[in-house]
Amino acid sequence: MVDFTEDLYVPKERMYVATDCIIFGFDSGNLKLLIFKRRVKPLLGEWSLIGSFVKLNEDVEEAAQRVLKEITGLENVFMEELKTYGNADRDPGFRCVSIGQYALIRINDYDKELVEKHGAHWHDISEVPDLVLDHNQMVQDALARIRRKARYKPIGFELLPEKFTIPQLQRLYEAIYQKELDSRNFRKKVLSLNVLIKLDEKDKTTSRRGAFLYKFDNKRYQELLKSGYNFEIS
Amino acid sequence: MVDFTEDLYVPKERMYVATDCIIFGFDSGNLKLLIFKRRVKPLLGEWSLIGSFVKLNEDVEEAAQRVLKEITGLENVFMEELKTYGNADRDPGFRCVSIGQYALIRINDYDKELVEKHGAHWHDISEVPDLVLDHNQMVQDALARIRRKARYKPIGFELLPEKFTIPQLQRLYEAIYQKELDSRNFRKKVLSLNVLIKLDEKDKTTSRRGAFLYKFDNKRYQELLKSGYNFEIS
DNA sequence: GCAAAAGTGTTCTTCCTACACCCATGC
DNA sequence: GCATGGGTGTAGGAAGAACACTTTTGC
């Protein structure tokens, strides 16, 4: 990669397409963001989202999944396009259009060694440092998107382990909405959706009494999506 | 522009970025789409959305507004990014990533001569012919988007003339949702939003009695957006 | 036995839905 | 005077919001 950090003017002779991943996780009651400290020029040492140029022979979406796999070791992660960042002057080095993609991962699944090897770190969403280029904007846009999206799609489940408790699910939604929810109303609402399967196990890590574990009934959810179900939770 | 129509294999050595516009209008109770018949190779004579490569020194959004102005003569049109079409094989000629943008225009405002000069035509949304590349997919995606979006943002107003009647507005929403609405409930709901200003004029073109004209109160709408208003109409 | 989190029901209010008739006017 | 589209009100039901106490169990 060329080092443009010392040139103020760089002729822009061709177009590049990149993709940047806004990677969310959920842990200890907080939404987390995976970012990394650049180990190469340009912008060495600065915090940045994880991204890559899109290769000539790969789909934009493939590029994003490739990046995600390189960093976390995970495949088939939930990922959706956020938007395109296409201002002519967004990157002082290249004329580069970047397609932001947000990903939701189960924070216990990823490959910790791989993440460390790449210099990546999880940051609490409320403590994200200054990022390079327009990456802070991307994070804000992605947050706004998942806050809105969580109202009509059960994306929250992508952030939880396969088995989870209802209080866990509630803490996740509270982290997404930045708002405390009433536990009685919350439980009533999520159970009324009929997409949770109650298991015979309890999670005793957060209380003496223990909370029942549930699984997400993906088949049932697909049926509901087709019939226009609404997952609004207030 | 190079003609690739007779070459099956074209080496793809660089990335292009384009934008394609899905332009909607509303007329005679129907949603309309503006498409054009290509007058140049490649794909001469085929129906296509209106698009352009993004220039090295322009923003992606600028490129879309430029295209829109070239075709319709309109500036400051309501336009939003739809999504990126980034499959490596989506265009047999170039390696081209296209950013779809949907636009809503007031069908009486555009420059008819300009549209004709470019070989563009309005098609009823239910009778869109086969389009080149993945353009039919773009249209379907854009339709799905505005159907969803109309539930929480008053985008409908972008498609109506400045002054409109409530029955007109209702027919628009019926066209968007593909569903008949109850006129009493519809009127009650839109008036309860407090974003319509009743005028002292009537439109007598569709009935002997005439229907009162309204204007959209943009200032009031901005206030409501900030406080998290919901425009759901069923 | 007590601390700490899990789990449970009811009432009130609001909003959506369904539904039918009179009004104004040009011909 | 009649045909045509414009305009209005009400009652029933569903869903959201507010709200407090009992249960379980490890220590």
Short mmCIF file of C-alpha atoms (C1' of nucleotides) in Angstrom, two decimals:
data_model
loop_
_atom_site.label_atom_id
_atom_site.label_comp_id
_atom_site.label_asym_id
_atom_site.label_seq_id
_atom_site.Cartn_x
_atom_site.Cartn_y
_atom_site.Cartn_z
CA MET A 1 0.00 0.00 0.00
CA VAL A 2 1.30 3.42 -0.89
CA ASP A 3 2.01 5.87 1.88
CA PHE A 4 0.19 9.11 1.26
CA THR A 5 0.51 10.46 4.74
CA GLU A 6 3.11 12.99 3.81
CA ASP A 7 1.67 14.15 0.52
CA LEU A 8 -1.05 16.70 0.72
CA TYR A 9 -1.97 16.45 -2.89
CA VAL A 10 -2.37 13.12 -4.56
CA PRO A 11 -3.69 12.86 -8.08
CA LYS A 12 -6.76 10.67 -8.21
CA GLU A 13 -6.73 8.77 -11.41
CA ARG A 14 -8.94 5.87 -10.73
CA MET A 15 -11.79 4.73 -8.63
CA TYR A 16 -11.46 2.24 -5.82
CA VAL A 17 -14.25 0.41 -4.08
CA ALA A 18 -13.84 -0.64 -0.49
CA THR A 19 -16.03 -2.05 2.19
CA ASP A 20 -15.86 -1.23 5.88
CA CYS A 21 -17.40 -3.40 8.56
CA ILE A 22 -19.12 -2.05 11.62
CA ILE A 23 -18.97 -5.09 13.88
CA PHE A 24 -21.22 -5.18 16.93
CA GLY A 25 -21.18 -7.57 19.83
CA PHE A 26 -22.96 -7.71 23.17
CA ASP A 27 -21.27 -8.49 26.46
CA SER A 28 -21.75 -7.70 30.14
CA GLY A 29 -24.85 -5.70 29.41
CA ASN A 30 -23.18 -3.44 26.90
CA LEU A 31 -23.10 -3.09 23.14
CA LYS A 32 -19.54 -3.40 21.87
CA LEU A 33 -17.79 -2.40 18.69
CA LEU A 34 -14.80 -4.19 17.18
CA ILE A 35 -12.19 -1.76 15.85
CA PHE A 36 -8.52 -1.99 15.27
CA LYS A 37 -5.36 0.03 15.58
CA ARG A 38 -3.70 0.34 12.20
CA ARG A 39 -0.31 -1.30 12.02
CA VAL A 40 0.58 -0.01 8.58
CA LYS A 41 0.85 3.33 6.90
CA PRO A 42 -1.08 5.37 6.04
CA LEU A 43 -2.63 6.39 9.34
CA LEU A 44 -0.45 4.01 11.36
CA GLY A 45 -1.52 3.82 14.98
CA GLU A 46 -4.96 5.30 14.40
CA TRP A 47 -8.18 3.54 15.32
CA SER A 48 -10.17 2.36 12.35
CA LEU A 49 -13.00 0.13 11.31
CA ILE A 50 -12.05 -3.11 9.67
CA GLY A 51 -12.23 -2.94 5.91
CA SER A 52 -10.69 -3.84 2.60
CA PHE A 53 -10.70 -2.92 -1.02
CA VAL A 54 -13.11 -4.98 -3.05
CA LYS A 55 -11.22 -7.21 -5.45
CA LEU A 56 -12.02 -7.13 -9.13
CA ASN A 57 -13.36 -10.66 -9.12
CA GLU A 58 -15.35 -10.66 -5.91
CA ASP A 59 -18.79 -9.41 -4.97
CA VAL A 60 -18.96 -6.49 -2.57
CA GLU A 61 -20.73 -8.71 -0.07
CA GLU A 62 -18.08 -11.41 -0.46
CA ALA A 63 -15.42 -8.85 0.31
CA ALA A 64 -17.13 -7.97 3.57
CA GLN A 65 -17.51 -11.61 4.57
CA ARG A 66 -13.87 -12.18 3.71
CA VAL A 67 -12.77 -9.33 5.96
CA LEU A 68 -14.95 -10.60 8.74
CA LYS A 69 -13.54 -14.07 8.46
CA GLU A 70 -9.98 -12.80 8.41
CA ILE A 71 -10.50 -10.91 11.61
CA THR A 72 -12.86 -13.06 13.64
CA GLY A 73 -12.60 -16.49 12.07
CA LEU A 74 -16.38 -16.51 11.69
CA GLU A 75 -18.33 -17.40 8.56
CA ASN A 76 -21.98 -16.83 7.74
CA VAL A 77 -22.20 -13.93 10.11
CA PHE A 78 -25.30 -11.75 10.09
CA MET A 79 -24.34 -8.79 7.96
CA GLU A 80 -26.27 -6.19 6.06
CA GLU A 81 -25.42 -3.25 3.95
CA LEU A 82 -25.60 0.04 5.79
CA LYS A 83 -24.98 2.62 3.11
CA THR A 84 -22.45 3.88 0.66
CA TYR A 85 -19.93 6.50 1.65
CA GLY A 86 -19.21 8.13 -1.66
CA ASN A 87 -18.03 11.67 -1.16
CA ALA A 88 -15.23 12.57 -3.54
CA ASP A 89 -13.08 13.90 -0.72
CA ARG A 90 -13.76 11.32 1.96
CA ASP A 91 -10.33 9.75 1.66
CA PRO A 92 -7.36 12.07 1.12
CA GLY A 93 -5.35 9.25 -0.46
CA PHE A 94 -7.55 7.44 -2.92
CA ARG A 95 -10.74 8.23 -4.72
CA CYS A 96 -12.48 5.51 -2.87
CA VAL A 97 -16.14 4.72 -2.49
CA SER A 98 -16.76 2.62 0.58
CA ILE A 99 -19.77 0.46 1.25
CA GLY A 100 -20.44 0.26 4.97
CA GLN A 101 -21.75 -3.06 6.23
CA TYR A 102 -22.81 -3.73 9.77
CA ALA A 103 -22.39 -7.15 11.33
CA LEU A 104 -23.81 -8.65 14.49
CA ILE A 105 -21.80 -11.40 16.10
CA ARG A 106 -22.08 -13.59 19.17
CA ILE A 107 -19.25 -12.30 21.23
CA ASN A 108 -18.31 -15.72 22.60
CA ASP A 109 -17.96 -17.31 19.19
CA TYR A 110 -15.15 -15.34 17.65
CA ASP A 111 -11.53 -16.41 17.53
CA LYS A 112 -9.76 -14.37 20.17
CA GLU A 113 -6.24 -15.13 18.97
CA LEU A 114 -7.08 -14.04 15.46
CA VAL A 115 -8.59 -10.82 16.73
CA GLU A 116 -5.53 -10.02 18.79
CA LYS A 117 -3.21 -10.90 15.94
CA HIS A 118 -4.88 -8.19 13.87
CA GLY A 119 -4.67 -5.61 16.60
CA ALA A 120 -8.43 -5.51 16.99
CA HIS A 121 -10.21 -4.61 20.23
CA TRP A 122 -13.74 -4.52 21.53
CA HIS A 123 -14.83 -1.11 22.73
CA ASP A 124 -17.87 -0.24 24.67
CA ILE A 125 -20.18 1.61 22.30
CA SER A 126 -20.22 4.60 24.62
CA GLU A 127 -16.43 4.85 24.55
CA VAL A 128 -15.50 4.59 20.91
CA PRO A 129 -12.38 6.67 20.24
CA ASP A 130 -11.82 8.91 17.24
CA LEU A 131 -11.64 6.81 14.13
CA VAL A 132 -10.02 7.55 10.79
CA LEU A 133 -11.82 9.19 7.86
CA ASP A 134 -15.60 9.03 8.11
CA HIS A 135 -15.61 5.91 10.25
CA ASN A 136 -17.18 7.59 13.28
CA GLN A 137 -20.04 8.62 11.05
CA MET A 138 -20.40 5.02 9.89
CA VAL A 139 -20.65 3.86 13.50
CA GLN A 140 -23.31 6.46 14.28
CA ASP A 141 -25.27 5.50 11.17
CA ALA A 142 -25.02 1.81 12.01
CA LEU A 143 -26.22 2.40 15.56
CA ALA A 144 -29.17 4.38 14.31
CA ARG A 145 -29.91 1.59 11.88
CA ILE A 146 -29.92 -1.22 14.41
CA ARG A 147 -31.98 0.85 16.81
CA ARG A 148 -34.59 1.31 14.17
CA LYS A 149 -34.30 -2.19 12.76
CA ALA A 150 -34.66 -3.88 16.13
CA ARG A 151 -38.22 -2.54 16.17
CA TYR A 152 -39.39 -4.68 13.32
CA LYS A 153 -36.86 -7.47 12.94
CA PRO A 154 -35.59 -9.68 15.74
CA ILE A 155 -31.96 -8.87 15.01
CA GLY A 156 -31.20 -8.95 18.69
CA PHE A 157 -30.98 -12.72 18.61
CA GLU A 158 -27.93 -12.51 16.35
CA LEU A 159 -26.02 -10.98 19.24
CA LEU A 160 -26.87 -13.58 21.87
CA PRO A 161 -25.58 -17.09 22.32
CA GLU A 162 -27.80 -19.89 21.10
CA LYS A 163 -29.25 -20.32 24.56
CA PHE A 164 -30.17 -17.21 26.47
CA THR A 165 -32.43 -16.06 29.26
CA ILE A 166 -35.20 -13.51 29.05
CA PRO A 167 -33.44 -11.09 31.42
CA GLN A 168 -30.40 -11.34 29.12
CA LEU A 169 -32.54 -10.54 26.11
CA GLN A 170 -34.04 -7.61 27.98
CA ARG A 171 -30.62 -6.22 28.87
CA LEU A 172 -29.69 -6.44 25.21
CA TYR A 173 -32.73 -4.46 24.12
CA GLU A 174 -32.06 -1.96 26.88
CA ALA A 175 -28.53 -1.55 25.54
CA ILE A 176 -29.82 -1.09 21.99
CA TYR A 177 -32.57 1.37 22.88
CA GLN A 178 -30.62 3.07 25.69
CA LYS A 179 -33.71 2.88 27.79
CA GLU A 180 -34.92 0.82 30.71
CA LEU A 181 -37.76 -1.54 29.96
CA ASP A 182 -40.43 -2.91 32.28
CA SER A 183 -39.68 -6.57 32.86
CA ARG A 184 -43.33 -7.64 33.03
CA ASN A 185 -44.26 -5.93 29.79
CA PHE A 186 -41.09 -7.07 28.09
CA ARG A 187 -41.59 -10.71 29.00
CA LYS A 188 -45.23 -10.57 27.97
CA LYS A 189 -44.32 -9.07 24.62
CA VAL A 190 -41.48 -11.37 23.64
CA LEU A 191 -43.37 -14.46 24.69
CA SER A 192 -46.44 -13.35 22.75
CA LEU A 193 -44.32 -13.41 19.61
CA ASN A 194 -44.18 -17.19 19.89
CA VAL A 195 -40.64 -17.38 18.63
CA LEU A 196 -38.99 -18.54 21.82
CA ILE A 197 -38.60 -22.17 22.86
CA LYS A 198 -38.29 -22.66 26.58
CA LEU A 199 -35.64 -25.18 27.57
CA ASP A 200 -35.44 -27.36 30.64
CA GLU A 201 -32.18 -25.76 31.72
CA LYS A 202 -31.43 -22.78 33.86
CA ASP A 203 -28.64 -20.30 33.77
CA LYS A 204 -27.42 -19.79 37.31
CA THR A 205 -24.56 -17.44 36.62
CA THR A 206 -26.45 -14.27 37.44
CA SER A 207 -28.73 -15.30 40.30
CA ARG A 208 -29.13 -17.95 42.95
CA ARG A 209 -32.55 -18.84 41.70
CA GLY A 210 -31.43 -19.13 38.09
CA ALA A 211 -33.30 -18.09 34.95
CA PHE A 212 -34.72 -20.44 32.36
CA LEU A 213 -32.86 -20.67 29.09
CA TYR A 214 -34.62 -20.20 25.77
CA LYS A 215 -33.79 -20.87 22.15
CA PHE A 216 -34.93 -18.84 19.18
CA ASP A 217 -37.37 -20.74 16.95
CA ASN A 218 -36.02 -19.77 13.56
CA LYS A 219 -38.54 -21.79 11.57
CA ARG A 220 -41.46 -20.15 13.32
CA TYR A 221 -39.82 -16.76 12.82
CA GLN A 222 -39.54 -17.27 9.07
CA GLU A 223 -43.26 -18.03 8.94
CA LEU A 224 -44.04 -14.88 10.85
CA LEU A 225 -41.85 -12.71 8.66
CA LYS A 226 -43.77 -13.85 5.61
CA SER A 227 -47.10 -12.95 7.17
CA GLY A 228 -45.85 -9.46 7.98
CA TYR A 229 -45.23 -9.75 11.66
CA ASN A 230 -44.20 -6.75 13.69
CA PHE A 231 -41.59 -7.08 16.44
CA GLU A 232 -41.96 -3.65 17.91
CA ILE A 233 -40.92 -3.63 21.55
CA SER A 234 -41.30 -0.54 23.63
CA MET B 1 -18.39 4.23 -24.57
CA VAL B 2 -16.92 0.97 -25.68
CA ASP B 3 -19.17 -1.55 -27.35
CA PHE B 4 -18.95 -4.90 -25.64
CA THR B 5 -22.11 -6.40 -27.07
CA GLU B 6 -20.25 -8.68 -29.42
CA ASP B 7 -17.50 -9.77 -27.08
CA LEU B 8 -18.35 -12.52 -24.69
CA TYR B 9 -15.19 -12.18 -22.72
CA VAL B 10 -13.93 -8.83 -21.65
CA PRO B 11 -10.97 -8.52 -19.34
CA LYS B 12 -11.92 -6.58 -16.25
CA GLU B 13 -8.96 -4.57 -15.23
CA ARG B 14 -10.45 -1.84 -13.21
CA MET B 15 -13.36 -0.98 -11.09
CA TYR B 16 -16.09 1.40 -12.14
CA VAL B 17 -18.67 2.97 -9.92
CA ALA B 18 -22.03 3.89 -11.33
CA THR B 19 -25.34 5.08 -9.99
CA ASP B 20 -28.75 4.09 -11.30
CA CYS B 21 -31.88 6.06 -10.54
CA ILE B 22 -35.24 4.47 -9.86
CA ILE B 23 -37.52 7.41 -10.56
CA PHE B 24 -41.08 7.25 -9.32
CA GLY B 25 -43.98 9.48 -10.13
CA PHE B 26 -47.71 9.39 -9.41
CA ASP B 27 -50.38 10.13 -11.97
CA SER B 28 -54.00 9.15 -12.65
CA GLY B 29 -54.09 7.01 -9.55
CA ASN B 30 -51.07 4.94 -10.48
CA LEU B 31 -47.45 4.78 -9.46
CA LYS B 32 -45.20 5.33 -12.46
CA LEU B 33 -41.60 4.58 -13.22
CA LEU B 34 -39.38 6.60 -15.55
CA ILE B 35 -37.20 4.39 -17.73
CA PHE B 36 -35.58 4.86 -21.07
CA LYS B 37 -34.83 3.02 -24.25
CA ARG B 38 -31.09 2.96 -24.83
CA ARG B 39 -30.01 4.78 -27.93
CA VAL B 40 -26.39 3.71 -27.81
CA LYS B 41 -24.52 0.47 -27.74
CA PRO B 42 -24.15 -1.64 -25.72
CA LEU B 43 -27.70 -2.89 -25.25
CA LEU B 44 -29.09 -0.48 -27.82
CA GLY B 45 -32.87 -0.52 -27.91
CA GLU B 46 -33.27 -2.16 -24.51
CA TRP B 47 -35.19 -0.63 -21.63
CA SER B 48 -33.03 0.56 -18.81
CA LEU B 49 -33.00 2.68 -15.71
CA ILE B 50 -31.34 6.03 -15.98
CA GLY B 51 -27.79 6.00 -14.71
CA SER B 52 -24.24 7.13 -15.14
CA PHE B 53 -20.72 6.39 -14.10
CA VAL B 54 -19.63 8.39 -11.11
CA LYS B 55 -16.90 10.82 -12.10
CA LEU B 56 -13.62 10.86 -10.23
CA ASN B 57 -14.24 14.28 -8.83
CA GLU B 58 -17.89 14.04 -7.87
CA ASP B 59 -19.73 12.55 -4.91
CA VAL B 60 -21.90 9.54 -5.59
CA GLU B 61 -24.93 11.53 -4.58
CA GLU B 62 -23.95 14.38 -6.86
CA ALA B 63 -23.74 11.96 -9.74
CA ALA B 64 -27.30 10.84 -9.13
CA GLN B 65 -28.58 14.42 -8.89
CA ARG B 66 -26.71 15.23 -12.09
CA VAL B 67 -28.36 12.35 -13.93
CA LEU B 68 -31.73 13.36 -12.62
CA LYS B 69 -31.26 16.91 -13.74
CA GLU B 70 -30.09 15.87 -17.17
CA ILE B 71 -33.19 13.79 -17.72
CA THR B 72 -35.95 15.71 -15.98
CA GLY B 73 -34.57 19.22 -15.62
CA LEU B 74 -35.31 19.04 -11.90
CA GLU B 75 -32.97 19.96 -9.07
CA ASN B 76 -33.24 19.20 -5.37
CA VAL B 77 -35.39 16.20 -6.00
CA PHE B 78 -36.16 13.86 -3.11
CA MET B 79 -33.67 11.05 -3.53
CA GLU B 80 -32.27 8.42 -1.22
CA GLU B 81 -29.84 5.63 -1.52
CA LEU B 82 -31.48 2.27 -2.03
CA LYS B 83 -28.57 -0.14 -1.94
CA THR B 84 -25.41 -1.15 -3.69
CA TYR B 85 -25.45 -3.66 -6.49
CA GLY B 86 -22.00 -5.09 -6.25
CA ASN B 87 -21.93 -8.60 -7.68
CA ALA B 88 -18.78 -9.21 -9.67
CA ASP B 89 -20.75 -10.55 -12.63
CA ARG B 90 -23.66 -8.12 -12.66
CA ASP B 91 -22.46 -6.35 -15.79
CA PRO B 92 -20.92 -8.45 -18.54
CA GLY B 93 -18.99 -5.46 -19.86
CA PHE B 94 -17.40 -3.67 -16.97
CA ARG B 95 -16.57 -4.57 -13.42
CA CYS B 96 -19.02 -2.06 -12.19
CA VAL B 97 -20.51 -1.51 -8.78
CA SER B 98 -23.73 0.44 -9.02
CA ILE B 99 -25.39 2.39 -6.25
CA GLY B 100 -29.13 2.39 -6.72
CA GLN B 101 -30.93 5.57 -5.70
CA TYR B 102 -34.65 6.02 -5.72
CA ALA B 103 -36.21 9.38 -6.45
CA LEU B 104 -39.73 10.66 -5.97
CA ILE B 105 -40.82 13.44 -8.26
CA ARG B 106 -43.94 15.49 -8.82
CA ILE B 107 -45.01 14.27 -12.18
CA ASN B 108 -46.24 17.66 -13.34
CA ASP B 109 -42.99 19.43 -12.59
CA TYR B 110 -40.57 17.70 -14.89
CA ASP B 111 -39.45 18.98 -18.27
CA LYS B 112 -41.34 16.93 -20.83
CA GLU B 113 -39.19 17.93 -23.79
CA LEU B 114 -36.04 16.95 -21.99
CA VAL B 115 -37.50 13.58 -21.06
CA GLU B 116 -38.52 12.89 -24.63
CA LYS B 117 -35.17 14.02 -25.94
CA HIS B 118 -33.53 11.32 -23.84
CA GLY B 119 -35.90 8.62 -24.96
CA ALA B 120 -37.38 8.30 -21.52
CA HIS B 121 -40.96 7.17 -20.81
CA TRP B 122 -43.24 6.82 -17.84
CA HIS B 123 -44.49 3.29 -17.30
CA ASP B 124 -47.20 2.17 -15.01
CA ILE B 125 -45.52 0.29 -12.19
CA SER B 126 -47.57 -2.80 -12.97
CA GLU B 127 -46.35 -2.82 -16.57
CA VAL B 128 -42.62 -2.36 -16.35
CA PRO B 129 -40.94 -4.21 -19.23
CA ASP B 130 -37.79 -6.29 -18.96
CA LEU B 131 -34.88 -4.04 -18.11
CA VAL B 132 -31.18 -4.56 -18.69
CA LEU B 133 -28.84 -6.15 -16.17
CA ASP B 134 -30.21 -6.23 -12.64
CA HIS B 135 -32.41 -3.20 -13.13
CA ASN B 136 -35.66 -5.11 -12.62
CA GLN B 137 -34.33 -6.20 -9.26
CA MET B 138 -33.54 -2.58 -8.44
CA VAL B 139 -37.11 -1.60 -9.22
CA GLN B 140 -38.50 -4.37 -7.02
CA ASP B 141 -36.17 -3.39 -4.19
CA ALA B 142 -37.10 0.26 -4.52
CA LEU B 143 -40.80 -0.55 -4.47
CA ALA B 144 -40.38 -2.64 -1.34
CA ARG B 145 -38.46 0.21 0.20
CA ILE B 146 -41.01 2.91 -0.44
CA ARG B 147 -43.81 0.62 0.73
CA ARG B 148 -42.02 0.13 4.00
CA LYS B 149 -40.80 3.68 4.27
CA ALA B 150 -44.21 5.21 3.69
CA ARG B 151 -45.20 3.68 7.03
CA TYR B 152 -42.93 5.86 9.05
CA LYS B 153 -42.03 8.82 6.88
CA PRO B 154 -44.42 10.97 4.92
CA ILE B 155 -42.62 10.40 1.65
CA GLY B 156 -45.93 10.36 -0.16
CA PHE B 157 -46.00 14.13 -0.21
CA GLU B 158 -42.93 14.17 -2.45
CA LEU B 159 -45.04 12.64 -5.20
CA LEU B 160 -47.94 15.07 -5.05
CA PRO B 161 -48.19 18.63 -6.30
CA GLU B 162 -47.81 21.34 -3.71
CA LYS B 163 -51.57 21.58 -3.33
CA PHE B 164 -53.51 18.34 -3.14
CA THR B 165 -56.77 16.95 -1.86
CA ILE B 166 -57.22 14.25 0.73
CA PRO B 167 -58.84 11.84 -1.74
CA GLN B 168 -55.76 12.34 -3.95
CA LEU B 169 -53.47 11.54 -1.04
CA GLN B 170 -55.54 8.48 -0.29
CA ARG B 171 -55.31 7.23 -3.86
CA LEU B 172 -51.55 7.65 -3.65
CA TYR B 173 -51.32 5.56 -0.52
CA GLU B 174 -53.61 2.98 -2.07
CA ALA B 175 -51.25 2.82 -5.05
CA ILE B 176 -48.23 2.44 -2.79
CA TYR B 177 -49.77 -0.19 -0.52
CA GLN B 178 -51.76 -1.89 -3.28
CA LYS B 179 -54.69 -1.95 -0.93
CA GLU B 180 -57.95 -0.08 -0.58
CA LEU B 181 -58.22 2.15 2.45
CA ASP B 182 -61.29 3.29 4.34
CA SER B 183 -61.80 6.97 3.59
CA ARG B 184 -63.10 7.84 7.07
CA ASN B 185 -60.19 6.20 8.85
CA PHE B 186 -57.69 7.56 6.37
CA ARG B 187 -58.88 11.12 6.73
CA LYS B 188 -58.97 10.82 10.50
CA LYS B 189 -55.43 9.51 10.59
CA VAL B 190 -53.77 11.98 8.24
CA LEU B 191 -55.51 14.92 9.86
CA SER B 192 -54.50 13.71 13.33
CA LEU B 193 -50.88 14.01 12.24
CA ASN B 194 -51.32 17.78 12.19
CA VAL B 195 -49.08 18.24 9.19
CA LEU B 196 -51.71 19.35 6.71
CA ILE B 197 -52.77 22.93 6.19
CA LYS B 198 -56.26 23.29 4.81
CA LEU B 199 -56.55 25.93 2.11
CA ASP B 200 -59.55 28.00 1.08
CA GLU B 201 -59.54 26.55 -2.41
CA LYS B 202 -61.21 23.53 -3.89
CA ASP B 203 -60.16 21.22 -6.65
CA LYS B 204 -63.17 20.65 -8.86
CA THR B 205 -61.57 18.49 -11.50
CA THR B 206 -62.76 15.19 -10.09
CA SER B 207 -66.18 16.00 -8.68
CA ARG B 208 -68.98 18.51 -8.96
CA ARG B 209 -68.81 19.27 -5.29
CA GLY B 210 -65.06 19.76 -5.28
CA ALA B 211 -62.54 18.73 -2.64
CA PHE B 212 -60.61 21.08 -0.41
CA LEU B 213 -56.95 21.54 -1.21
CA TYR B 214 -54.27 21.08 1.44
CA LYS B 215 -50.63 21.94 1.75
CA PHE B 216 -48.00 19.98 3.63
CA ASP B 217 -46.71 21.82 6.71
CA ASN B 218 -43.03 21.07 6.39
CA LYS B 219 -41.99 23.03 9.47
CA ARG B 220 -44.43 21.18 11.67
CA TYR B 221 -43.27 17.91 10.16
CA GLN B 222 -39.64 18.58 11.04
CA GLU B 223 -40.66 19.18 14.63
CA LEU B 224 -42.54 15.92 14.74
CA LEU B 225 -39.69 13.95 13.23
CA LYS B 226 -37.42 15.10 16.00
CA SER B 227 -39.81 13.98 18.67
CA GLY B 228 -40.04 10.54 17.12
CA TYR B 229 -43.37 10.72 15.37
CA ASN B 230 -44.81 7.68 13.66
CA PHE B 231 -46.69 8.02 10.37
CA GLU B 232 -48.01 4.51 10.15
CA ILE B 233 -51.18 4.37 8.08
CA SER B 234 -53.08 1.16 7.74
"C1'" DG C 1 -32.97 -15.59 57.40
"C1'" DC C 2 -31.67 -12.48 54.01
"C1'" DA C 3 -30.06 -10.61 49.76
"C1'" DA C 4 -30.66 -10.63 44.87
"C1'" DA C 5 -32.51 -11.63 40.74
"C1'" DA C 6 -36.61 -14.22 38.45
"C1'" DG C 7 -41.10 -14.47 37.63
"C1'" DT C 8 -46.11 -13.20 37.54
"C1'" DG C 9 -51.60 -10.14 36.58
"C1'" DT C 10 -54.61 -6.42 36.36
"C1'" DT C 11 -56.38 -1.99 35.18
"C1'" DC C 12 -56.51 1.98 32.39
"C1'" DT C 13 -55.98 4.25 28.29
"C1'" DT C 14 -55.08 4.71 23.58
"C1'" DC C 15 -55.40 3.59 19.03
"C1'" DC C 16 -57.04 0.77 15.28
"C1'" DT C 17 -61.09 -1.16 12.82
"C1'" DA C 18 -65.41 -1.69 10.98
"C1'" DC C 19 -69.18 0.37 9.31
"C1'" DA C 20 -73.47 3.86 6.61
"C1'" DC C 21 -75.37 8.01 5.66
"C1'" DC C 22 -75.80 13.06 4.32
"C1'" DC C 23 -73.73 16.94 1.48
"C1'" DA C 24 -72.74 19.86 -2.42
"C1'" DT C 25 -72.88 20.58 -7.10
"C1'" DG C 26 -73.18 20.35 -12.35
"C1'" DC C 27 -75.66 18.50 -15.53
"C1'" DG D 1 -83.86 15.67 -9.55
"C1'" DC D 2 -80.25 12.69 -9.86
"C1'" DA D 3 -75.70 11.01 -10.26
"C1'" DT D 4 -71.10 11.54 -8.48
"C1'" DG D 5 -67.57 11.94 -5.50
"C1'" DG D 6 -66.66 14.58 -0.79
"C1'" DG D 7 -67.20 14.58 3.83
"C1'" DT D 8 -68.50 13.05 8.67
"C1'" DG D 9 -69.08 9.90 13.82
"C1'" DT D 10 -69.43 6.07 16.81
"C1'" DA D 11 -68.94 1.74 19.15
"C1'" DG D 12 -66.17 -2.42 20.07
"C1'" DG D 13 -61.84 -4.67 20.50
"C1'" DA D 14 -56.81 -5.12 20.75
"C1'" DA D 15 -52.63 -3.79 22.30
"C1'" DG D 16 -49.53 -0.87 24.98
"C1'" DA D 17 -48.30 1.37 29.50
"C1'" DA D 18 -48.16 1.71 34.27
"C1'" DC D 19 -47.65 -0.50 38.36
"C1'" DA D 20 -45.91 -4.17 43.24
"C1'" DC D 21 -45.46 -8.29 45.20
"C1'" DT D 22 -44.08 -13.36 45.65
"C1'" DT D 23 -40.65 -17.01 44.61
"C1'" DT D 24 -36.32 -19.31 44.71
"C1'" DT D 25 -31.98 -20.40 46.51
"C1'" DG D 26 -26.95 -19.86 47.85
"C1'" DC D 27 -24.73 -17.94 51.27
#
